[in-house]
Coordinates of C-alpha atoms (C1' of nucleotides) in Angstrom, one line a residue:
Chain Z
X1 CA -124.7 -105.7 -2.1
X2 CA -122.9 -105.1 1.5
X3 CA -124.4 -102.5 3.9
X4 CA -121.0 -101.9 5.5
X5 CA -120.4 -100.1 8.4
X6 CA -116.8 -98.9 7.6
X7 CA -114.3 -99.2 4.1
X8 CA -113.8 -102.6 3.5
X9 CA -109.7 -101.0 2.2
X10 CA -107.1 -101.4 4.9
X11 CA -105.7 -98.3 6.4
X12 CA -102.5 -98.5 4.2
X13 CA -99.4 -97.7 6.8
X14 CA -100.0 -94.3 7.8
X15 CA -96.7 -93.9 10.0
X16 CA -93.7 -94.6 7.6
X17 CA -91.6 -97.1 10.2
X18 CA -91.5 -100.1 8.1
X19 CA -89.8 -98.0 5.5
X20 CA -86.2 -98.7 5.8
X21 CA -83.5 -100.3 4.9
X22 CA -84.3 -103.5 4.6
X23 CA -88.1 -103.5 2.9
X24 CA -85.3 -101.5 0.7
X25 CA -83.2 -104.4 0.1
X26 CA -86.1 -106.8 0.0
X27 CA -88.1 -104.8 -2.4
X28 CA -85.7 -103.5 -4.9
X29 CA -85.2 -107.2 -5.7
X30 CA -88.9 -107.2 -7.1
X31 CA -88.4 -104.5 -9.3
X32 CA -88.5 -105.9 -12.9
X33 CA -85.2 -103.5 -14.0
X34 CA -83.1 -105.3 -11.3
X35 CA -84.4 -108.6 -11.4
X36 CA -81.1 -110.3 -13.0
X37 CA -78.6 -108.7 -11.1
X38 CA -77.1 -111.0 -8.3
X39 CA -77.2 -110.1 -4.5
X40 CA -73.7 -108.4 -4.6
X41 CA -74.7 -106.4 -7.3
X42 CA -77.8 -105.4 -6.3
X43 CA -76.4 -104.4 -2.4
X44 CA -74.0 -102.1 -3.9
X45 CA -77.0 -100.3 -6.2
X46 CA -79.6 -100.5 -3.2
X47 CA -77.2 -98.2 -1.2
X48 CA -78.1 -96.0 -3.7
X49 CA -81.2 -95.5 -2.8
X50 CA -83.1 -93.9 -0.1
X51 CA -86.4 -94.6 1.4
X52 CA -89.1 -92.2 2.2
X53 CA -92.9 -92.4 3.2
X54 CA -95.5 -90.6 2.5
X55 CA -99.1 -90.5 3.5
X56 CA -101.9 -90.3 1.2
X57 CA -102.3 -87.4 -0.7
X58 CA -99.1 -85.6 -0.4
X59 CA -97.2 -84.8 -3.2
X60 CA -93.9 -86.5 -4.2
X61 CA -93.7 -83.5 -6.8
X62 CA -95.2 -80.9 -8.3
X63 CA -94.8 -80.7 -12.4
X64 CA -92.4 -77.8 -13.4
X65 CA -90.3 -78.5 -10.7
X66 CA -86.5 -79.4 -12.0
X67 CA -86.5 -83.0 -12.8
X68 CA -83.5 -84.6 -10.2
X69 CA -84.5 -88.3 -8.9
X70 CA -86.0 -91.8 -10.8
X71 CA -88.2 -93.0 -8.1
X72 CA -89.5 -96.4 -7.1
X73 CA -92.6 -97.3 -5.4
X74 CA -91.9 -100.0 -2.8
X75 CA -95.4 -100.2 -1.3
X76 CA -98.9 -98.2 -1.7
X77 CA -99.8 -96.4 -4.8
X78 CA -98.8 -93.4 -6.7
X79 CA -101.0 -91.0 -9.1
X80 CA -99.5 -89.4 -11.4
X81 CA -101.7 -86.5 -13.2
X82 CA -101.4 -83.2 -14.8
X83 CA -103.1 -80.1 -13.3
X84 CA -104.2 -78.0 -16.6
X85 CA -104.5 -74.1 -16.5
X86 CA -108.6 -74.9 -16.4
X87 CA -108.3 -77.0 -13.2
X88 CA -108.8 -79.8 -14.9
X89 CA -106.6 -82.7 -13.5
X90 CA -106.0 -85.6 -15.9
X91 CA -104.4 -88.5 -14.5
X92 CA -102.0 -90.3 -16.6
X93 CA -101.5 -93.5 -14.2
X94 CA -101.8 -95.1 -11.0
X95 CA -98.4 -97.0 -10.2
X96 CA -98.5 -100.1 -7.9
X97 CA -95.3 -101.6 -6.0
X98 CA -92.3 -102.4 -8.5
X99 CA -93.6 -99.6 -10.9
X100 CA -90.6 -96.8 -11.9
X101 CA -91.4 -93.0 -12.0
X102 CA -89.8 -89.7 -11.8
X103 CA -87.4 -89.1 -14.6
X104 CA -85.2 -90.6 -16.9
X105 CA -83.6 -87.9 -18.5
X106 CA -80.7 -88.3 -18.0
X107 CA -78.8 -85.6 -20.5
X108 CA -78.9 -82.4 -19.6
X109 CA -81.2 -81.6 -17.0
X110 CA -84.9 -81.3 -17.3
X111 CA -88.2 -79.8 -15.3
X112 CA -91.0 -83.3 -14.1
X113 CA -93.9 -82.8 -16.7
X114 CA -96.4 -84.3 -14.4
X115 CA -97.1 -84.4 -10.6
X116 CA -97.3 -87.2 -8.3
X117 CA -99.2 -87.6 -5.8
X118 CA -99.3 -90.4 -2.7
X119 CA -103.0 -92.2 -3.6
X120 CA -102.5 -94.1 -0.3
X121 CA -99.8 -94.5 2.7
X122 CA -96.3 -94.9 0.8
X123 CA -93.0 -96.4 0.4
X124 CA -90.9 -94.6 -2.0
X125 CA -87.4 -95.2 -2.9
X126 CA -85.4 -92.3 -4.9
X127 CA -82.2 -92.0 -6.8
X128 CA -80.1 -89.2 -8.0
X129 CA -79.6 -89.3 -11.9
X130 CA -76.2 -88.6 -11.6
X131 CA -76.0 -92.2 -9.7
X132 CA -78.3 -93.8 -11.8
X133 CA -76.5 -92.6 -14.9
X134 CA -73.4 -94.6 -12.9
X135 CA -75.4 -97.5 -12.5
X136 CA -76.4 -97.3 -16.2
X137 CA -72.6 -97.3 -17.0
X138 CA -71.7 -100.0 -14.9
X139 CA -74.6 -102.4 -16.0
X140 CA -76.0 -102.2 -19.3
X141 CA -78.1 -105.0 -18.6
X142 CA -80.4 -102.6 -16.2
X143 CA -80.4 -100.4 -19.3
X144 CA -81.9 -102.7 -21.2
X145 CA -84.4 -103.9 -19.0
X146 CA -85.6 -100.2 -18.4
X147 CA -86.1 -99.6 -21.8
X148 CA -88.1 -102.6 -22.2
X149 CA -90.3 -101.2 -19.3
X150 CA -90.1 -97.6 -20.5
X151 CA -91.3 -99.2 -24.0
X152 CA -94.2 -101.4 -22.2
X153 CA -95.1 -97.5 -20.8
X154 CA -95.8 -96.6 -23.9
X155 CA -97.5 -98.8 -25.1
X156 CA -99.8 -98.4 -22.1
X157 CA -100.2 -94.3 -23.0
X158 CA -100.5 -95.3 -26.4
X159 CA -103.8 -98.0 -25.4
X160 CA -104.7 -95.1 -23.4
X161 CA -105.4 -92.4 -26.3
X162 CA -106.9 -95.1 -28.4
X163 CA -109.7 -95.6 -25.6
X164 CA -109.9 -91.5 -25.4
X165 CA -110.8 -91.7 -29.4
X166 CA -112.7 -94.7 -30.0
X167 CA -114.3 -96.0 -26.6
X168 CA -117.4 -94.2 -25.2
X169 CA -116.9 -93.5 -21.4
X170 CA -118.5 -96.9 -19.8
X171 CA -116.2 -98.8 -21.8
X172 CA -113.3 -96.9 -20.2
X173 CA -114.4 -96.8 -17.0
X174 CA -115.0 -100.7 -17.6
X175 CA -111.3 -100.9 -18.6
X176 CA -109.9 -98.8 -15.8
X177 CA -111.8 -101.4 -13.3
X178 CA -110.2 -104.3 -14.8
X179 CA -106.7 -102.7 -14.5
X180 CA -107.2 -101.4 -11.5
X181 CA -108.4 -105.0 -9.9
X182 CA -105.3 -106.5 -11.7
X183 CA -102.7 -104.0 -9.9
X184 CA -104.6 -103.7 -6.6
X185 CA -107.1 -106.3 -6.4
X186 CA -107.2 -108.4 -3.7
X187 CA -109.5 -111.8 -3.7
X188 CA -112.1 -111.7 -0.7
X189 CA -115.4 -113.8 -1.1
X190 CA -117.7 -111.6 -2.8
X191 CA -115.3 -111.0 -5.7
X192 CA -111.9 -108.8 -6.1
X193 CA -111.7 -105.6 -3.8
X194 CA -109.6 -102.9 -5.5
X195 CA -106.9 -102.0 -2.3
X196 CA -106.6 -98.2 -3.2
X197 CA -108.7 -95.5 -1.7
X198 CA -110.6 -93.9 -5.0
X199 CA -113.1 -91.5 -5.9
X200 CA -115.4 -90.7 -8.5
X201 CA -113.2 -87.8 -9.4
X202 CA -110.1 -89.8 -9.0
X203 CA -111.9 -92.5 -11.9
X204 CA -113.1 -89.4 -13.9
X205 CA -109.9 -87.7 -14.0
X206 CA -108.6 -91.2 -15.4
X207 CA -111.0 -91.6 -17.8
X208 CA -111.4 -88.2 -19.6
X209 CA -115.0 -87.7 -18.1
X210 CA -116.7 -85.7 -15.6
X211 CA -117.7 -87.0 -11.8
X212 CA -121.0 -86.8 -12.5
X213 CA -120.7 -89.2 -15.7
X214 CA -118.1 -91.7 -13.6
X215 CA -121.0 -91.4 -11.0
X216 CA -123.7 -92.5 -13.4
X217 CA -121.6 -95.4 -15.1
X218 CA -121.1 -96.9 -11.6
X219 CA -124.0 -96.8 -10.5
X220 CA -125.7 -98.7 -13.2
X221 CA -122.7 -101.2 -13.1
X222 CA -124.2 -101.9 -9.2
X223 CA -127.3 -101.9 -10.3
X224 CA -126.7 -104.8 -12.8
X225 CA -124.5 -106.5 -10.2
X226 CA -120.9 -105.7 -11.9
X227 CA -119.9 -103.7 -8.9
X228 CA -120.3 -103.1 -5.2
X229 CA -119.1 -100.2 -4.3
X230 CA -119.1 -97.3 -1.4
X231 CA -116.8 -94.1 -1.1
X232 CA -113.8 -94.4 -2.3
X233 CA -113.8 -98.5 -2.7
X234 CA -114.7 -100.7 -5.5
X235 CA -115.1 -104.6 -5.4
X236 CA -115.3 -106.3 -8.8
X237 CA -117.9 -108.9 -8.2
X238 CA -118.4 -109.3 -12.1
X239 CA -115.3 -110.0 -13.9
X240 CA -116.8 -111.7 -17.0
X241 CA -119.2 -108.7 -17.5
X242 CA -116.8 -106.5 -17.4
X243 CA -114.7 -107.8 -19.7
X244 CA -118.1 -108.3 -21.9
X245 CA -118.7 -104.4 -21.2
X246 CA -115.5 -103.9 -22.7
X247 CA -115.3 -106.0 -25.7
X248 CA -119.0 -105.1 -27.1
Chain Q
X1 CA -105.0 -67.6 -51.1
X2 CA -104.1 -69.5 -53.9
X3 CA -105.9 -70.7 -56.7
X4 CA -102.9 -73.8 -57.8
X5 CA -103.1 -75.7 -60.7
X6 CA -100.7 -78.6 -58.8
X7 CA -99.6 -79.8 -55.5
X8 CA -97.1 -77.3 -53.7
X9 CA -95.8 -80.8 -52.1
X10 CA -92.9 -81.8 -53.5
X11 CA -93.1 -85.4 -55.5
X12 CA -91.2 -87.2 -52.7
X13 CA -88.7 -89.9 -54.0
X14 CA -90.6 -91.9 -55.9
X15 CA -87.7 -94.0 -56.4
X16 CA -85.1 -95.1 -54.1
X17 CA -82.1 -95.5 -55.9
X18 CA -80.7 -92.7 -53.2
X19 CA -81.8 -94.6 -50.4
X20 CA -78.5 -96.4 -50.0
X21 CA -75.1 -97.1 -47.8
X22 CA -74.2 -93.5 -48.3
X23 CA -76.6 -91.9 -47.0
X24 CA -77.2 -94.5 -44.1
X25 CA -74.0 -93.0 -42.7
X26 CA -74.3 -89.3 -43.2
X27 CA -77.7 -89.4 -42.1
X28 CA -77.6 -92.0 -39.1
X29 CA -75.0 -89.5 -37.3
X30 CA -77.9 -87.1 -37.0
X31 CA -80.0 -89.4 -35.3
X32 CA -80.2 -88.0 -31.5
X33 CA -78.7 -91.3 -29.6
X34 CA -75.7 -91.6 -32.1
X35 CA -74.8 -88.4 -32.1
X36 CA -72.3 -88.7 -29.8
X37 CA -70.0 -91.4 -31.0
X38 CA -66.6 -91.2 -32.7
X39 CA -66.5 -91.7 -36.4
X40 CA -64.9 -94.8 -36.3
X41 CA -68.0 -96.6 -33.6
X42 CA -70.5 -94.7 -35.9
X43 CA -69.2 -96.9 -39.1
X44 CA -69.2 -99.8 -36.9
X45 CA -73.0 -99.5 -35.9
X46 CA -73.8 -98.1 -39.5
X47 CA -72.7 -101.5 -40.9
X48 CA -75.4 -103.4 -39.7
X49 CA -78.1 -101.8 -40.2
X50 CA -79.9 -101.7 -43.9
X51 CA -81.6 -99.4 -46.0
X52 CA -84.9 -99.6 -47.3
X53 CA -87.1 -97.5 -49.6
X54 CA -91.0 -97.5 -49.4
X55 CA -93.1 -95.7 -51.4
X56 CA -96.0 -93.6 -50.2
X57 CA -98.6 -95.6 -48.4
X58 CA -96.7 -98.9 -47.7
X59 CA -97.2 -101.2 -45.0
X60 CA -93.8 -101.0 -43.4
X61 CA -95.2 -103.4 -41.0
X62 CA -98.3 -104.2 -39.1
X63 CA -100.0 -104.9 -36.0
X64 CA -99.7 -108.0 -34.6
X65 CA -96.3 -109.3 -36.6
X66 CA -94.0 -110.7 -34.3
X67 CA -91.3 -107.1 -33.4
X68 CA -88.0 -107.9 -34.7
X69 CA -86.4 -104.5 -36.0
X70 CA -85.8 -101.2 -34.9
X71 CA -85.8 -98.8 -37.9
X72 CA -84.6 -95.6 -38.1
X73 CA -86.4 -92.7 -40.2
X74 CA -83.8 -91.2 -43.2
X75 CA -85.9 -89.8 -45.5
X76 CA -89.9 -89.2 -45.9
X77 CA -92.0 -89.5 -43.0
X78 CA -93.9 -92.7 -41.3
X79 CA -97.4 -92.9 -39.8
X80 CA -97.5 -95.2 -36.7
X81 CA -101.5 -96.1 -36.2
X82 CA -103.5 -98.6 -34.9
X83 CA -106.5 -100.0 -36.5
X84 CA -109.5 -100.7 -34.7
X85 CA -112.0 -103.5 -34.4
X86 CA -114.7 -101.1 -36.2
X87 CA -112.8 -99.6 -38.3
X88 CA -111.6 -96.5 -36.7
X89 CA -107.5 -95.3 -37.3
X90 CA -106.3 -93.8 -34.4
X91 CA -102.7 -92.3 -35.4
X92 CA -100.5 -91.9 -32.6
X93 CA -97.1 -90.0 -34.2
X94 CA -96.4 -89.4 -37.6
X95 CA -92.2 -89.4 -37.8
X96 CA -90.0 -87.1 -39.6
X97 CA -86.2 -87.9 -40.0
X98 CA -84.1 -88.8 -37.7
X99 CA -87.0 -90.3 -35.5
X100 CA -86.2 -94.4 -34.2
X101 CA -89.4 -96.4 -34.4
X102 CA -90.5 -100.0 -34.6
X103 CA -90.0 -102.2 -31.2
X104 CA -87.3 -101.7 -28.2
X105 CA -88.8 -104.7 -26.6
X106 CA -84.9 -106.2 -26.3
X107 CA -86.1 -109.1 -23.7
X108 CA -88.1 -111.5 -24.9
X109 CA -90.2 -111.7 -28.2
X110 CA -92.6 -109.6 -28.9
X111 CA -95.2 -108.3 -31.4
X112 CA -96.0 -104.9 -32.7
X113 CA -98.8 -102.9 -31.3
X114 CA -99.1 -100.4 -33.9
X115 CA -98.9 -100.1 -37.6
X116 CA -96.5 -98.8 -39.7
X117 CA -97.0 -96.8 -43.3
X118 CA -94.9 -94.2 -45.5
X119 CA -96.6 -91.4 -45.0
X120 CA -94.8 -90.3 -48.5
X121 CA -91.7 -91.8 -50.3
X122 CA -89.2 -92.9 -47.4
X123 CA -85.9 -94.3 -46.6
X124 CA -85.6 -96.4 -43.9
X125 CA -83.3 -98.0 -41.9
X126 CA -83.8 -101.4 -39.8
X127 CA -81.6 -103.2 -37.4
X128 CA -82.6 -106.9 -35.8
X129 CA -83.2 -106.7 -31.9
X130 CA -80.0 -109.1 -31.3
X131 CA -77.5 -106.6 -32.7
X132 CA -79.0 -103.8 -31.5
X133 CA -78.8 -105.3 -28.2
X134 CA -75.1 -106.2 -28.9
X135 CA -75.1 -102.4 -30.2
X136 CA -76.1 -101.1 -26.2
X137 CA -74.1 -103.6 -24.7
X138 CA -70.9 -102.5 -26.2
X139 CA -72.2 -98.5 -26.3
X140 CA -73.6 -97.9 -22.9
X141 CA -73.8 -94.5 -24.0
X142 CA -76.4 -95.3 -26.8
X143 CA -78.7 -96.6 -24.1
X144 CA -78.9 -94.1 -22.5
X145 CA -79.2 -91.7 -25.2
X146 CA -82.1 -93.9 -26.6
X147 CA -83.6 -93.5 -22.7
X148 CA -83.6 -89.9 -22.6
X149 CA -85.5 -89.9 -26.6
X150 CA -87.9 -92.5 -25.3
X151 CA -88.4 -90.6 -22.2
X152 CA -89.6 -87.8 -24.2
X153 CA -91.4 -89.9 -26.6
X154 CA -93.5 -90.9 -23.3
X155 CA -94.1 -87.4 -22.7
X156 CA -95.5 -86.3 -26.0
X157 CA -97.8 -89.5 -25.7
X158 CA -99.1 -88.1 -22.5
X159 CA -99.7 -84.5 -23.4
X160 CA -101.8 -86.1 -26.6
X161 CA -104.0 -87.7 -23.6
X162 CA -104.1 -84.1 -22.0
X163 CA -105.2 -82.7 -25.1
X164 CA -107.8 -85.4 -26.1
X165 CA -109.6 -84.7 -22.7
X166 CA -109.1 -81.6 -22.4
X167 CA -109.1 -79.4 -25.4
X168 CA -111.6 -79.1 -28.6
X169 CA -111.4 -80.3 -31.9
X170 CA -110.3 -77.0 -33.1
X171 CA -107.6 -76.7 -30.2
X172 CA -106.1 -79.9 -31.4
X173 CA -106.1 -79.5 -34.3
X174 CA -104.0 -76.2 -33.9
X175 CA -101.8 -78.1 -32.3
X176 CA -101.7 -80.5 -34.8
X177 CA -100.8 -78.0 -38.0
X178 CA -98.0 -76.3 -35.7
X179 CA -96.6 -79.5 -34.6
X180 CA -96.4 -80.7 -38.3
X181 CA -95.3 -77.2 -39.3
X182 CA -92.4 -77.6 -37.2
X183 CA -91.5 -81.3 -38.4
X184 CA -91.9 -81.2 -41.6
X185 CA -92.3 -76.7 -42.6
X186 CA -90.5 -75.4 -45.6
X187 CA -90.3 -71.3 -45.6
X188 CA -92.4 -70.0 -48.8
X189 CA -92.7 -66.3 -49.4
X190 CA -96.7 -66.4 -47.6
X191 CA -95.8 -68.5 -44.7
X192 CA -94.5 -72.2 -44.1
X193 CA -95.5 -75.1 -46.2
X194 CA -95.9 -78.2 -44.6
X195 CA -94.0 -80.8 -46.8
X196 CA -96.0 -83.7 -46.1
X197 CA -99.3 -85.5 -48.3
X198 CA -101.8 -85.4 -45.5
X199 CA -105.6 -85.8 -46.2
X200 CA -108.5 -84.3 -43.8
X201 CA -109.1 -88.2 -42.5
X202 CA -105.2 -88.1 -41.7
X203 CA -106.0 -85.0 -39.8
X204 CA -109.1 -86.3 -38.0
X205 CA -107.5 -89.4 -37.5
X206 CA -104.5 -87.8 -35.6
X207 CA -106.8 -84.9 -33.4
X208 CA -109.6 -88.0 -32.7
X209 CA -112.3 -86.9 -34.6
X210 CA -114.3 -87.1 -37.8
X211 CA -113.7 -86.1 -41.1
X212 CA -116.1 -83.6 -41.4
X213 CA -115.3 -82.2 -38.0
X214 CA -111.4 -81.6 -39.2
X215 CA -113.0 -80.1 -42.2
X216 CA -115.5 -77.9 -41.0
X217 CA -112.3 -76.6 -38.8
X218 CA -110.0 -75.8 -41.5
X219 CA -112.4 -74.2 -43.1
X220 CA -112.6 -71.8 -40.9
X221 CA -109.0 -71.2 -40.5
X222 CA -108.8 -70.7 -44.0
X223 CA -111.9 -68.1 -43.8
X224 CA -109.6 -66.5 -41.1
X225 CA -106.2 -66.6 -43.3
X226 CA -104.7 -68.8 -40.8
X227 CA -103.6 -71.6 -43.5
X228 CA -104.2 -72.1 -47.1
X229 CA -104.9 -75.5 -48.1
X230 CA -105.9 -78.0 -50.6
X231 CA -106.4 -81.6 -51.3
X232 CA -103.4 -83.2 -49.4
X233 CA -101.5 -80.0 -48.5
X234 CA -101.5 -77.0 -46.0
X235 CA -99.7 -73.9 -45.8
X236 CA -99.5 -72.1 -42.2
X237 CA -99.9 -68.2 -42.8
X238 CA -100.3 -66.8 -39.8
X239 CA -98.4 -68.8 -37.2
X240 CA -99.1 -66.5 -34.6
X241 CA -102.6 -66.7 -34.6
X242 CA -102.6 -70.9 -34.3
X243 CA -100.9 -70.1 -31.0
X244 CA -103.3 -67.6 -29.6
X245 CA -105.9 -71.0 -30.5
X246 CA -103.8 -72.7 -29.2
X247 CA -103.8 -70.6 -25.5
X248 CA -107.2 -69.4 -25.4
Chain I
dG1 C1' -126.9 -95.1 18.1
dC2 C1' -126.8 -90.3 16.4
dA3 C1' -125.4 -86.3 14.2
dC4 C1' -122.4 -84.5 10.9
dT5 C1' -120.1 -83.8 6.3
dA6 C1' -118.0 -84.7 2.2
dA7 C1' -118.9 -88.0 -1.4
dA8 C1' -122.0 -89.7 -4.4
dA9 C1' -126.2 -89.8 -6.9
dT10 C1' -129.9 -87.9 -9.5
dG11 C1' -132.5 -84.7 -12.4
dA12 C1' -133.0 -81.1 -15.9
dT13 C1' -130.9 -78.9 -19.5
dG14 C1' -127.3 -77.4 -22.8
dT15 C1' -123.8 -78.1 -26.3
dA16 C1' -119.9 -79.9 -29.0
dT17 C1' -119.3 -83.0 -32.0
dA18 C1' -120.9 -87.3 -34.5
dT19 C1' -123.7 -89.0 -38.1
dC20 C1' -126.0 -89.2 -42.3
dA21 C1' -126.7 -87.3 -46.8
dA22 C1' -125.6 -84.6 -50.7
dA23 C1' -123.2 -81.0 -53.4
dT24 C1' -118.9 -78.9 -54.7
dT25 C1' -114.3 -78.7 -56.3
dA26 C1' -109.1 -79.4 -56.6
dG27 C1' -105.9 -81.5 -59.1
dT28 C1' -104.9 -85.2 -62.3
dG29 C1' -104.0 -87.2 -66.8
dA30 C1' -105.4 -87.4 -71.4
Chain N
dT1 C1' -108.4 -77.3 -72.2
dC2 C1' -111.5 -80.7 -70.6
dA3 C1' -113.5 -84.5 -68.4
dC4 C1' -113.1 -87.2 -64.4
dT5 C1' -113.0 -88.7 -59.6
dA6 C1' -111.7 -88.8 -55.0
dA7 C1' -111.1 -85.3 -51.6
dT8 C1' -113.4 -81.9 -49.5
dT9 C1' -117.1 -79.1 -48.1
dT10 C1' -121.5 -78.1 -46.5
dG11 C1' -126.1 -78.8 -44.4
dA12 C1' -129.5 -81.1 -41.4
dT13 C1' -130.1 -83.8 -37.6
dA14 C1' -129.1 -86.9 -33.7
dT15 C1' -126.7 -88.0 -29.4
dA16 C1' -123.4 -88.8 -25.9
dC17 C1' -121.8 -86.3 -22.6
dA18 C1' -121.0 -81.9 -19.9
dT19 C1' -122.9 -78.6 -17.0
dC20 C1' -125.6 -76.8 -13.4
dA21 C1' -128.5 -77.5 -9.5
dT22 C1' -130.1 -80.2 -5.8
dT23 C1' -130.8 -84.2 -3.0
dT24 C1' -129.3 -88.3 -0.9
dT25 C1' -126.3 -91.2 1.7
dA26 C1' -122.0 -93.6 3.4
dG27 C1' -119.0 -93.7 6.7
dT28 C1' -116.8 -91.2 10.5
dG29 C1' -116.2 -89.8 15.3
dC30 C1' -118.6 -88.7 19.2

DNA sequence: GCACTAAAATGATGTATATCAAATTAGTGA
DNA sequence: TCACTAATTTGATATACATCATTTTAGTGC
């Protein structure tokens, strides 16, 4: 159990200057949707695109704003949550570099049902629908890759309200550890730091619970050795009783 | 409120000697992501898919299987669910007509996630993953028709996760009866009948809770003239006041 | 190293809903 | 019309978690 001094996280690129062109080109590569295209193909599409950074906690968008760009993260992390009329903010996910968000409704025009948020310093990449539609047109094959990762999203919500129903909050919060250390985690000698600034409101808002509850569960998980945590940082130091956490 | 000797629900296709090529093509035109093809593509696409009939509470298939159709509700409704390890159902849509389930997962094999029953008698249509594939290749269009539906699949599974954390049992479950009033109502002199066999562990099983809890609910809606109900059915009376639960 | 502050932890209490148990009844089929 | 049975209801009790109130502390910036 570390008596640190300052956040073990790194202070995630908080001037945007790296966020050009080609980390563009470079990074658009990575994303799973483009991943078969060849180099010629995917020049012309990255021109598409256009980069912007954003430091943590500013919104990309608010919900009920009209719907106009698919957006890519090409470095840091994006929360995407709902705001409820109670103030009650429920976070629906935490994207990591390569994920795809914004919309992808492409008929008609539509209003974003959720807001994102910049969890941490940001590289985003954004495209029109009008020339995403194109590139649809011009190669199925990214079509069919993005429903195959629109399909593996819901799958992902869907695992998500069958923890809300049938798993009590520690078992959540174990889960939301363990996916949080597989997107973000980072191997140091103690165990598997989570890179992403979070709170205990940030992890209650993911798992359905209160901050005082999330508070509770984490502490007895350092208690018992799971965890070592401080404001805003986890390290996993216990994978295996976690993953015991979660399967009892 | 009604004192019935039988069922208002209509004794759904018991048989399915309708549930054949004729119907495959009037119906499949009114599915959202063929809607906009010529007659002539329509026949092409309708040729390879088949019809099946299921009768109410068939497996259509089940967790785990390895995913190798897309199927396309014609008739009767389907539950998608997941079982749990202890025994719990959580079910995460139940599909009217016109509604694609069953796996999109075009790259690579995959296996279902969720279950599939008739919810009541049902025609069904399946296709295999390589001609649907063939399908989008030659019909960009249909991809991204199928996009914008799954799109908006996404987004009904994420404001069930709103709900779950942040509204009551009797909240959802208003939202459950106006929902399924809107899928599957029929207009009866005292208010709309919702054609579809559905139990109180259906209900529970769809708003996350117990049996009892569901009960104990629409009893009081009934005590209220909000619905009349019975074993398997419910009749909406007094729309109106669902949504004012449904605000508060 | 020290003071400062927002984050986190802790404690006491309340409550919605689960659980367990039993009684009632709707709708069927004979 | 009647008996039957699974669905539904109702009641009593338990409990996980929320809520409210307060204290403690990690990590910053001086």
């Amino acid at each position: 159990m570390g008596k640190r001094k300052t956040t073990p996280l790194k202070d995630h690129a908080p001037d945007g200057h790296h966020c050009t062109l080609e980390l563009k080109t470079t990074k658009l590569g990575m994303v799973s949707f483009f991943r078969d295209l060849k180099q010629d193909e995917l020049d012309q599409i990255v021109k598409r695109f256009s980069a912007n950074h954003y430091q943590a906690g500013d919104e990309i968008y608010y919900q009920g704003e009209p719907a106009r760009y698919l957006r890519v993260v090409v470095e840091g992390a994006v929360k995407l949550l709902e705001y409820t009329e109670e103030g009650k903010d429920v976070v629906l996910d935490i994207l990591n570099p390569g994920s795809y968000f914004g919309s992808l409704k492409l008929l008609g025009s539509d209003v974003y049902t959720e807001s994102a948020v910049a969890q941490s310093g940001s590289c985003i990449l954004s495209i029109g629908l009008k020339d995403f539609r194109e590139i649809l047109q011009g190669f199925p094959s990214v079509g069919i890759a993005i429903l195959d990762t629109s399909a593996e999203k819901l799958r992902s919500s869907q695992e998500h309200i069958k923890q809300l129903t049938t798993e009590p909050v520690e078992t959540r919060i174990a889960n939301i550890l363990l996916t949080l250390s597989e997107k973000f985690g980072e191997n140091k000698e103690e165990g598997t730091l989570i890179q992403l600034p979070f709170s205990r409101k940030d992890l209650a808002d993911m798992a359905g619970t209160t901050t005082e509850s999330a508070s509770r569960v984490m502490s007895n998980f350092q208690k018992e050795g799971i965890i070592d945590t401080g404001r805003q940082w986890v390290e996993v130091e216990d994978i295996e009783q976690l993953k015991a956490i979660i399967q009892k």
